[in-house]
């Protein structure tokens, strides 16, 4: 079973495991990540093995600073502006790879682009100490709910990894926003921890949405799924369902729910985002066949919350890609 160590005690052991080609679960500001040396094919393969992740789904490479990022990828002026505004933080940029950048091909799933992010806190310090980028998808079994606490990660992956670094609950609780600049235009590939309005304010331009196939991590149609089925935007609760609520107004028949968690009683989307995965996990554990979800507004972080919920509710055998 994985050892859980607090941030202040974990650095040297985490470095030793990474240097040896193993993986480590680490806290970031978004969700916990399953980190391995992005230049080491054995380590990257270990990430896929632990997660049970499809080989065609690329990984985000995490960097310690802009100099490391520049060695890996080329930045156009708009991408550079966004990095300046939002790094370190919950923004991933999809950029053209530089030749000979040392990134193992498994990280990019054969694409000529790479997804880069600069994390805050322990993750950034760990990468700086290692001196190489870390591939770090969310620390959960592929397609399941992302871990936002060390305990959730250990419950899911603890029999497959040796170390979980405990940084407490993640402050954002959603994966990073993924953007791609093409011909000076900005496209949102995955909504996440930074709202579209914030990005547009910095970019001075509107975001377009949608993708042709897999262009970045987290684009499988069925993803972030609990064991229970998910029913979204409900106005009425059926007998035996668990309820994922939002705000002060309840769906009809909410008293019949076998369990209830409210993402934010005051209707705060940031609070809702930070609670999303933990509350989905809590409701999944009560054994209800279905989790009913009340409507969530789509503005700001609501776009990312609704995206994750839609993927969680998608048919589990669905192979089409999300837009």
PDB file of N, CA and C in Angstrom, residues 43-132:
ATOM      1  N   UNK A  43       9.219   5.333 -17.205  1.00  0.00           N
ATOM      2  CA  UNK A  43       8.372   6.061 -16.256  1.00  0.00           C
ATOM      3  C   UNK A  43       7.020   6.403 -16.877  1.00  0.00           C
ATOM      4  N   UNK A  44       7.027   6.851 -18.123  1.00  0.00           N
ATOM      5  CA  UNK A  44       5.765   7.211 -18.789  1.00  0.00           C
ATOM      6  C   UNK A  44       4.893   5.972 -18.974  1.00  0.00           C
ATOM      7  N   UNK A  45       5.520   4.848 -19.358  1.00  0.00           N
ATOM      8  CA  UNK A  45       4.768   3.608 -19.483  1.00  0.00           C
ATOM      9  C   UNK A  45       4.174   3.186 -18.143  1.00  0.00           C
ATOM     10  N   UNK A  46       4.897   3.466 -17.066  1.00  0.00           N
ATOM     11  CA  UNK A  46       4.405   3.149 -15.722  1.00  0.00           C
ATOM     12  C   UNK A  46       3.151   3.967 -15.402  1.00  0.00           C
ATOM     13  N   UNK A  47       3.105   5.223 -15.834  1.00  0.00           N
ATOM     14  CA  UNK A  47       1.898   6.034 -15.648  1.00  0.00           C
ATOM     15  C   UNK A  47       0.707   5.363 -16.315  1.00  0.00           C
ATOM     16  N   UNK A  48       0.898   4.954 -17.565  1.00  0.00           N
ATOM     17  CA  UNK A  48      -0.191   4.296 -18.294  1.00  0.00           C
ATOM     18  C   UNK A  48      -0.608   3.003 -17.599  1.00  0.00           C
ATOM     19  N   UNK A  49       0.386   2.262 -17.117  1.00  0.00           N
ATOM     20  CA  UNK A  49       0.101   0.996 -16.438  1.00  0.00           C
ATOM     21  C   UNK A  49      -0.725   1.217 -15.178  1.00  0.00           C
ATOM     22  N   UNK A  50      -0.320   2.171 -14.353  1.00  0.00           N
ATOM     23  CA  UNK A  50      -1.019   2.434 -13.097  1.00  0.00           C
ATOM     24  C   UNK A  50      -2.442   2.911 -13.351  1.00  0.00           C
ATOM     25  N   UNK A  51      -2.614   3.793 -14.327  1.00  0.00           N
ATOM     26  CA  UNK A  51      -3.930   4.368 -14.598  1.00  0.00           C
ATOM     27  C   UNK A  51      -4.812   3.453 -15.439  1.00  0.00           C
ATOM     28  N   UNK A  52      -4.208   2.520 -16.197  1.00  0.00           N
ATOM     29  CA  UNK A  52      -4.988   1.781 -17.173  1.00  0.00           C
ATOM     30  C   UNK A  52      -5.468   2.698 -18.281  1.00  0.00           C
ATOM     31  N   UNK A  53      -4.617   3.669 -18.660  1.00  0.00           N
ATOM     32  CA  UNK A  53      -4.992   4.753 -19.574  1.00  0.00           C
ATOM     33  C   UNK A  53      -4.802   4.328 -21.035  1.00  0.00           C
ATOM     34  N   UNK A  54      -5.748   4.637 -21.921  1.00  0.00           N
ATOM     35  CA  UNK A  54      -5.558   4.338 -23.344  1.00  0.00           C
ATOM     36  C   UNK A  54      -4.293   4.983 -23.879  1.00  0.00           C
ATOM     37  N   UNK A  55      -3.530   4.271 -24.697  1.00  0.00           N
ATOM     38  CA  UNK A  55      -2.259   4.785 -25.185  1.00  0.00           C
ATOM     39  C   UNK A  55      -2.434   5.990 -26.120  1.00  0.00           C
ATOM     40  N   UNK A  56      -3.640   6.133 -26.693  1.00  0.00           N
ATOM     41  CA  UNK A  56      -3.837   7.241 -27.623  1.00  0.00           C
ATOM     42  C   UNK A  56      -4.216   8.533 -26.924  1.00  0.00           C
ATOM     43  N   UNK A  57      -4.314   8.532 -25.600  1.00  0.00           N
ATOM     44  CA  UNK A  57      -4.680   9.750 -24.882  1.00  0.00           C
ATOM     45  C   UNK A  57      -3.403  10.414 -24.369  1.00  0.00           C
ATOM     46  N   UNK A  58      -3.029  11.583 -24.880  1.00  0.00           N
ATOM     47  CA  UNK A  58      -1.757  12.210 -24.502  1.00  0.00           C
ATOM     48  C   UNK A  58      -1.763  12.711 -23.061  1.00  0.00           C
ATOM     49  N   UNK A  59      -0.573  13.036 -22.565  1.00  0.00           N
ATOM     50  CA  UNK A  59      -0.380  13.503 -21.205  1.00  0.00           C
ATOM     51  C   UNK A  59       0.096  14.953 -21.217  1.00  0.00           C
ATOM     52  N   UNK A  60      -0.161  15.670 -20.134  1.00  0.00           N
ATOM     53  CA  UNK A  60       0.388  17.018 -19.964  1.00  0.00           C
ATOM     54  C   UNK A  60       1.801  16.898 -19.396  1.00  0.00           C
ATOM     55  N   UNK A  61       2.732  17.641 -19.960  1.00  0.00           N
ATOM     56  CA  UNK A  61       4.080  17.745 -19.410  1.00  0.00           C
ATOM     57  C   UNK A  61       4.138  19.005 -18.545  1.00  0.00           C
ATOM     58  N   UNK A  62       4.612  18.842 -17.323  1.00  0.00           N
ATOM     59  CA  UNK A  62       4.666  19.946 -16.367  1.00  0.00           C
ATOM     60  C   UNK A  62       6.097  20.450 -16.237  1.00  0.00           C
ATOM     61  N   UNK A  63       6.244  21.769 -16.220  1.00  0.00           N
ATOM     62  CA  UNK A  63       7.567  22.395 -16.194  1.00  0.00           C
ATOM     63  C   UNK A  63       7.719  23.260 -14.955  1.00  0.00           C
ATOM     64  N   UNK A  64       8.991  23.544 -14.614  1.00  0.00           N
ATOM     65  CA  UNK A  64       9.288  24.351 -13.433  1.00  0.00           C
ATOM     66  C   UNK A  64       9.332  25.833 -13.734  1.00  0.00           C
ATOM     67  N   UNK A  65       9.651  26.192 -14.978  1.00  0.00           N
ATOM     68  CA  UNK A  65       9.831  27.596 -15.323  1.00  0.00           C
ATOM     69  C   UNK A  65       9.707  27.767 -16.829  1.00  0.00           C
ATOM     70  N   UNK A  66       9.710  29.013 -17.262  1.00  0.00           N
ATOM     71  CA  UNK A  66       9.533  29.306 -18.681  1.00  0.00           C
ATOM     72  C   UNK A  66      10.739  28.827 -19.493  1.00  0.00           C
ATOM     73  N   UNK A  67      11.942  28.885 -18.930  1.00  0.00           N
ATOM     74  CA  UNK A  67      13.121  28.425 -19.664  1.00  0.00           C
ATOM     75  C   UNK A  67      13.000  26.948 -20.018  1.00  0.00           C
ATOM     76  N   UNK A  68      12.505  26.141 -19.079  1.00  0.00           N
ATOM     77  CA  UNK A  68      12.291  24.720 -19.357  1.00  0.00           C
ATOM     78  C   UNK A  68      11.233  24.541 -20.445  1.00  0.00           C
ATOM     79  N   UNK A  69      10.162  25.331 -20.373  1.00  0.00           N
ATOM     80  CA  UNK A  69       9.110  25.261 -21.382  1.00  0.00           C
ATOM     81  C   UNK A  69       9.639  25.618 -22.764  1.00  0.00           C
ATOM     82  N   UNK A  70      10.497  26.638 -22.843  1.00  0.00           N
ATOM     83  CA  UNK A  70      11.036  27.077 -24.131  1.00  0.00           C
ATOM     84  C   UNK A  70      11.938  26.021 -24.768  1.00  0.00           C
ATOM     85  N   UNK A  71      12.566  25.173 -23.953  1.00  0.00           N
ATOM     86  CA  UNK A  71      13.384  24.096 -24.512  1.00  0.00           C
ATOM     87  C   UNK A  71      12.536  22.985 -25.116  1.00  0.00           C
ATOM     88  N   UNK A  72      11.293  22.931 -24.695  1.00  0.00           N
ATOM     89  CA  UNK A  72      10.410  21.841 -25.122  1.00  0.00           C
ATOM     90  C   UNK A  72       9.535  22.238 -26.303  1.00  0.00           C
ATOM     91  N   UNK A  73       9.054  23.485 -26.326  1.00  0.00           N
ATOM     92  CA  UNK A  73       8.054  23.904 -27.308  1.00  0.00           C
ATOM     93  C   UNK A  73       8.306  25.331 -27.761  1.00  0.00           C
ATOM     94  N   UNK A  74       7.702  25.673 -28.911  1.00  0.00           N
ATOM     95  CA  UNK A  74       7.763  27.030 -29.426  1.00  0.00           C
ATOM     96  C   UNK A  74       6.538  27.824 -29.020  1.00  0.00           C
ATOM     97  N   UNK A  75       6.765  29.080 -28.615  1.00  0.00           N
ATOM     98  CA  UNK A  75       5.677  29.947 -28.167  1.00  0.00           C
ATOM     99  C   UNK A  75       5.412  31.035 -29.198  1.00  0.00           C
ATOM    100  N   UNK A  76       4.172  31.122 -29.684  1.00  0.00           N
ATOM    101  CA  UNK A  76       3.744  32.258 -30.477  1.00  0.00           C
ATOM    102  C   UNK A  76       3.460  33.414 -29.522  1.00  0.00           C
ATOM    103  N   UNK A  77       3.301  34.650 -30.023  1.00  0.00           N
ATOM    104  CA  UNK A  77       3.113  35.798 -29.124  1.00  0.00           C
ATOM    105  C   UNK A  77       1.914  35.682 -28.191  1.00  0.00           C
ATOM    106  N   UNK A  78       0.785  35.149 -28.681  1.00  0.00           N
ATOM    107  CA  UNK A  78      -0.399  35.050 -27.826  1.00  0.00           C
ATOM    108  C   UNK A  78      -0.209  33.990 -26.740  1.00  0.00           C
ATOM    109  N   UNK A  79       0.370  32.854 -27.092  1.00  0.00           N
ATOM    110  CA  UNK A  79       0.641  31.824 -26.084  1.00  0.00           C
ATOM    111  C   UNK A  79       1.597  32.355 -25.025  1.00  0.00           C
ATOM    112  N   UNK A  80       2.608  33.117 -25.453  1.00  0.00           N
ATOM    113  CA  UNK A  80       3.551  33.705 -24.499  1.00  0.00           C
ATOM    114  C   UNK A  80       2.841  34.681 -23.564  1.00  0.00           C
ATOM    115  N   UNK A  81       1.910  35.453 -24.093  1.00  0.00           N
ATOM    116  CA  UNK A  81       1.156  36.408 -23.280  1.00  0.00           C
ATOM    117  C   UNK A  81       0.305  35.680 -22.235  1.00  0.00           C
ATOM    118  N   UNK A  82      -0.312  34.588 -22.648  1.00  0.00           N
ATOM    119  CA  UNK A  82      -1.141  33.816 -21.730  1.00  0.00           C
ATOM    120  C   UNK A  82      -0.294  33.144 -20.652  1.00  0.00           C
ATOM    121  N   UNK A  83       0.868  32.631 -21.040  1.00  0.00           N
ATOM    122  CA  UNK A  83       1.769  32.030 -20.058  1.00  0.00           C
ATOM    123  C   UNK A  83       2.219  33.068 -19.040  1.00  0.00           C
ATOM    124  N   UNK A  84       2.522  34.249 -19.505  1.00  0.00           N
ATOM    125  CA  UNK A  84       2.949  35.328 -18.617  1.00  0.00           C
ATOM    126  C   UNK A  84       1.854  35.679 -17.610  1.00  0.00           C
ATOM    127  N   UNK A  85       0.609  35.629 -18.064  1.00  0.00           N
ATOM    128  CA  UNK A  85      -0.510  36.015 -17.198  1.00  0.00           C
ATOM    129  C   UNK A  85      -0.925  34.918 -16.233  1.00  0.00           C
ATOM    130  N   UNK A  86      -0.855  33.659 -16.664  1.00  0.00           N
ATOM    131  CA  UNK A  86      -1.486  32.588 -15.898  1.00  0.00           C
ATOM    132  C   UNK A  86      -0.533  31.518 -15.361  1.00  0.00           C
ATOM    133  N   UNK A  87       0.746  31.588 -15.672  1.00  0.00           N
ATOM    134  CA  UNK A  87       1.709  30.620 -15.129  1.00  0.00           C
ATOM    135  C   UNK A  87       2.475  31.230 -13.987  1.00  0.00           C
ATOM    136  N   UNK A  88       2.772  30.499 -12.914  1.00  0.00           N
ATOM    137  CA  UNK A  88       2.251  29.152 -12.650  1.00  0.00           C
ATOM    138  C   UNK A  88       0.767  29.207 -12.310  1.00  0.00           C
ATOM    139  N   UNK A  89       0.059  28.156 -12.686  1.00  0.00           N
ATOM    140  CA  UNK A  89      -1.375  28.124 -12.453  1.00  0.00           C
ATOM    141  C   UNK A  89      -2.065  27.077 -13.285  1.00  0.00           C
ATOM    142  N   UNK A  90      -3.397  27.051 -13.255  1.00  0.00           N
ATOM    143  CA  UNK A  90      -4.180  25.984 -13.871  1.00  0.00           C
ATOM    144  C   UNK A  90      -4.450  26.163 -15.365  1.00  0.00           C
ATOM    145  N   UNK A  91      -3.436  26.568 -16.114  1.00  0.00           N
ATOM    146  CA  UNK A  91      -3.559  26.738 -17.564  1.00  0.00           C
ATOM    147  C   UNK A  91      -2.589  25.800 -18.270  1.00  0.00           C
ATOM    148  N   UNK A  92      -3.107  25.027 -19.218  1.00  0.00           N
ATOM    149  CA  UNK A  92      -2.286  24.190 -20.094  1.00  0.00           C
ATOM    150  C   UNK A  92      -2.346  24.747 -21.509  1.00  0.00           C
ATOM    151  N   UNK A  93      -1.185  24.901 -22.120  1.00  0.00           N
ATOM    152  CA  UNK A  93      -1.086  25.393 -23.493  1.00  0.00           C
ATOM    153  C   UNK A  93      -0.616  24.262 -24.404  1.00  0.00           C
ATOM    154  N   UNK A  94      -1.316  24.076 -25.511  1.00  0.00           N
ATOM    155  CA  UNK A  94      -0.899  23.101 -26.517  1.00  0.00           C
ATOM    156  C   UNK A  94      -0.054  23.836 -27.548  1.00  0.00           C
ATOM    157  N   UNK A  95       1.199  23.410 -27.674  1.00  0.00           N
ATOM    158  CA  UNK A  95       2.199  24.138 -28.452  1.00  0.00           C
ATOM    159  C   UNK A  95       2.954  23.195 -29.376  1.00  0.00           C
ATOM    160  N   UNK A  96       3.535  23.729 -30.466  1.00  0.00           N
ATOM    161  CA  UNK A  96       4.361  22.879 -31.338  1.00  0.00           C
ATOM    162  C   UNK A  96       5.646  22.453 -30.638  1.00  0.00           C
ATOM    163  N   UNK A  97       5.969  21.180 -30.759  1.00  0.00           N
ATOM    164  CA  UNK A  97       7.183  20.667 -30.114  1.00  0.00           C
ATOM    165  C   UNK A  97       8.441  21.147 -30.835  1.00  0.00           C
ATOM    166  N   UNK A  98       9.495  21.341 -30.068  1.00  0.00           N
ATOM    167  CA  UNK A  98      10.814  21.572 -30.637  1.00  0.00           C
ATOM    168  C   UNK A  98      11.471  20.226 -30.921  1.00  0.00           C
ATOM    169  N   UNK A  99      12.213  20.165 -32.003  1.00  0.00           N
ATOM    170  CA  UNK A  99      12.942  18.938 -32.333  1.00  0.00           C
ATOM    171  C   UNK A  99      13.980  18.665 -31.254  1.00  0.00           C
ATOM    172  N   UNK A 100      14.144  17.395 -30.913  1.00  0.00           N
ATOM    173  CA  UNK A 100      15.153  17.014 -29.945  1.00  0.00           C
ATOM    174  C   UNK A 100      14.907  17.513 -28.548  1.00  0.00           C
ATOM    175  N   UNK A 101      13.644  17.675 -28.166  1.00  0.00           N
ATOM    176  CA  UNK A 101      13.335  18.226 -26.842  1.00  0.00           C
ATOM    177  C   UNK A 101      13.449  17.198 -25.721  1.00  0.00           C
ATOM    178  N   UNK A 102      13.651  15.944 -26.041  1.00  0.00           N
ATOM    179  CA  UNK A 102      13.845  14.919 -25.034  1.00  0.00           C
ATOM    180  C   UNK A 102      12.574  14.324 -24.465  1.00  0.00           C
ATOM    181  N   UNK A 103      11.428  14.851 -24.828  1.00  0.00           N
ATOM    182  CA  UNK A 103      10.162  14.314 -24.330  1.00  0.00           C
ATOM    183  C   UNK A 103       9.902  12.956 -24.990  1.00  0.00           C
ATOM    184  N   UNK A 104       9.545  11.970 -24.175  1.00  0.00           N
ATOM    185  CA  UNK A 104       9.300  10.648 -24.738  1.00  0.00           C
ATOM    186  C   UNK A 104       8.024  10.665 -25.575  1.00  0.00           C
ATOM    187  N   UNK A 105       8.016   9.965 -26.731  1.00  0.00           N
ATOM    188  CA  UNK A 105       6.844   9.998 -27.616  1.00  0.00           C
ATOM    189  C   UNK A 105       5.542   9.515 -26.972  1.00  0.00           C
ATOM    190  N   UNK A 106       5.624   8.669 -25.939  1.00  0.00           N
ATOM    191  CA  UNK A 106       4.396   8.227 -25.275  1.00  0.00           C
ATOM    192  C   UNK A 106       3.642   9.391 -24.641  1.00  0.00           C
ATOM    193  N   UNK A 107       4.366  10.433 -24.253  1.00  0.00           N
ATOM    194  CA  UNK A 107       3.727  11.587 -23.616  1.00  0.00           C
ATOM    195  C   UNK A 107       2.769  12.277 -24.576  1.00  0.00           C
ATOM    196  N   UNK A 108       3.165  12.395 -25.827  1.00  0.00           N
ATOM    197  CA  UNK A 108       2.382  13.148 -26.807  1.00  0.00           C
ATOM    198  C   UNK A 108       1.494  12.272 -27.676  1.00  0.00           C
ATOM    199  N   UNK A 109       1.546  10.959 -27.467  1.00  0.00           N
ATOM    200  CA  UNK A 109       0.713  10.032 -28.237  1.00  0.00           C
ATOM    201  C   UNK A 109       0.875  10.225 -29.739  1.00  0.00           C
ATOM    202  N   UNK A 110       2.110  10.533 -30.155  1.00  0.00           N
ATOM    203  CA  UNK A 110       2.400  10.649 -31.571  1.00  0.00           C
ATOM    204  C   UNK A 110       2.044  11.982 -32.195  1.00  0.00           C
ATOM    205  N   UNK A 111       1.552  12.943 -31.418  1.00  0.00           N
ATOM    206  CA  UNK A 111       1.212  14.261 -31.959  1.00  0.00           C
ATOM    207  C   UNK A 111       2.478  15.104 -32.128  1.00  0.00           C
ATOM    208  N   UNK A 112       2.426  16.095 -33.032  1.00  0.00           N
ATOM    209  CA  UNK A 112       3.573  16.996 -33.187  1.00  0.00           C
ATOM    210  C   UNK A 112       3.471  18.206 -32.268  1.00  0.00           C
ATOM    211  N   UNK A 113       2.439  18.210 -31.432  1.00  0.00           N
ATOM    212  CA  UNK A 113       2.270  19.249 -30.411  1.00  0.00           C
ATOM    213  C   UNK A 113       2.439  18.631 -29.026  1.00  0.00           C
ATOM    214  N   UNK A 114       2.582  19.487 -28.036  1.00  0.00           N
ATOM    215  CA  UNK A 114       2.690  19.022 -26.661  1.00  0.00           C
ATOM    216  C   UNK A 114       1.898  19.949 -25.748  1.00  0.00           C
ATOM    217  N   UNK A 115       1.259  19.379 -24.747  1.00  0.00           N
ATOM    218  CA  UNK A 115       0.508  20.147 -23.756  1.00  0.00           C
ATOM    219  C   UNK A 115       1.424  20.451 -22.582  1.00  0.00           C
ATOM    220  N   UNK A 116       1.617  21.738 -22.270  1.00  0.00           N
ATOM    221  CA  UNK A 116       2.523  22.166 -21.203  1.00  0.00           C
ATOM    222  C   UNK A 116       1.772  22.956 -20.138  1.00  0.00           C
ATOM    223  N   UNK A 117       2.169  22.717 -18.873  1.00  0.00           N
ATOM    224  CA  UNK A 117       1.629  23.491 -17.755  1.00  0.00           C
ATOM    225  C   UNK A 117       2.740  23.729 -16.735  1.00  0.00           C
ATOM    226  N   UNK A 118       2.653  24.835 -16.014  1.00  0.00           N
ATOM    227  CA  UNK A 118       3.585  25.149 -14.938  1.00  0.00           C
ATOM    228  C   UNK A 118       2.796  25.174 -13.623  1.00  0.00           C
ATOM    229  N   UNK A 119       2.957  24.157 -12.780  1.00  0.00           N
ATOM    230  CA  UNK A 119       2.190  24.110 -11.536  1.00  0.00           C
ATOM    231  C   UNK A 119       2.797  24.963 -10.440  1.00  0.00           C
ATOM    232  N   UNK A 120       1.981  25.319  -9.477  1.00  0.00           N
ATOM    233  CA  UNK A 120       2.448  26.025  -8.292  1.00  0.00           C
ATOM    234  C   UNK A 120       2.919  25.035  -7.224  1.00  0.00           C
ATOM    235  N   UNK A 121       3.559  25.541  -6.210  1.00  0.00           N
ATOM    236  CA  UNK A 121       3.794  24.798  -4.991  1.00  0.00           C
ATOM    237  C   UNK A 121       4.723  23.610  -5.133  1.00  0.00           C
ATOM    238  N   UNK A 122       4.381  22.514  -4.465  1.00  0.00           N
ATOM    239  CA  UNK A 122       5.242  21.343  -4.382  1.00  0.00           C
ATOM    240  C   UNK A 122       5.613  20.812  -5.758  1.00  0.00           C
ATOM    241  N   UNK A 123       4.632  20.759  -6.677  1.00  0.00           N
ATOM    242  CA  UNK A 123       4.912  20.232  -8.007  1.00  0.00           C
ATOM    243  C   UNK A 123       5.994  21.013  -8.715  1.00  0.00           C
ATOM    244  N   UNK A 124       5.897  22.341  -8.696  1.00  0.00           N
ATOM    245  CA  UNK A 124       6.909  23.166  -9.342  1.00  0.00           C
ATOM    246  C   UNK A 124       8.269  23.002  -8.704  1.00  0.00           C
ATOM    247  N   UNK A 125       8.305  22.925  -7.366  1.00  0.00           N
ATOM    248  CA  UNK A 125       9.584  22.738  -6.673  1.00  0.00           C
ATOM    249  C   UNK A 125      10.191  21.376  -7.004  1.00  0.00           C
ATOM    250  N   UNK A 126       9.357  20.342  -7.060  1.00  0.00           N
ATOM    251  CA  UNK A 126       9.830  18.995  -7.377  1.00  0.00           C
ATOM    252  C   UNK A 126      10.439  18.945  -8.775  1.00  0.00           C
ATOM    253  N   UNK A 127       9.781  19.572  -9.735  1.00  0.00           N
ATOM    254  CA  UNK A 127      10.296  19.586 -11.107  1.00  0.00           C
ATOM    255  C   UNK A 127      11.620  20.336 -11.168  1.00  0.00           C
ATOM    256  N   UNK A 128      11.690  21.456 -10.457  1.00  0.00           N
ATOM    257  CA  UNK A 128      12.931  22.213 -10.422  1.00  0.00           C
ATOM    258  C   UNK A 128      14.077  21.402  -9.844  1.00  0.00           C
ATOM    259  N   UNK A 129      13.809  20.654  -8.776  1.00  0.00           N
ATOM    260  CA  UNK A 129      14.835  19.821  -8.170  1.00  0.00           C
ATOM    261  C   UNK A 129      15.241  18.676  -9.095  1.00  0.00           C
ATOM    262  N   UNK A 130      14.267  18.069  -9.769  1.00  0.00           N
ATOM    263  CA  UNK A 130      14.554  16.973 -10.695  1.00  0.00           C
ATOM    264  C   UNK A 130      15.320  17.469 -11.915  1.00  0.00           C
ATOM    265  N   UNK A 131      14.977  18.686 -12.370  1.00  0.00           N
ATOM    266  CA  UNK A 131      15.640  19.257 -13.538  1.00  0.00           C
ATOM    267  C   UNK A 131      15.082  18.773 -14.862  1.00  0.00           C
ATOM    268  N   UNK A 132      13.973  18.067 -14.814  1.00  0.00           N
ATOM    269  CA  UNK A 132      13.331  17.558 -16.032  1.00  0.00           C
ATOM    270  C   UNK A 132      11.816  17.674 -15.883  1.00  0.00           C
TER     271      UNK A 132
END
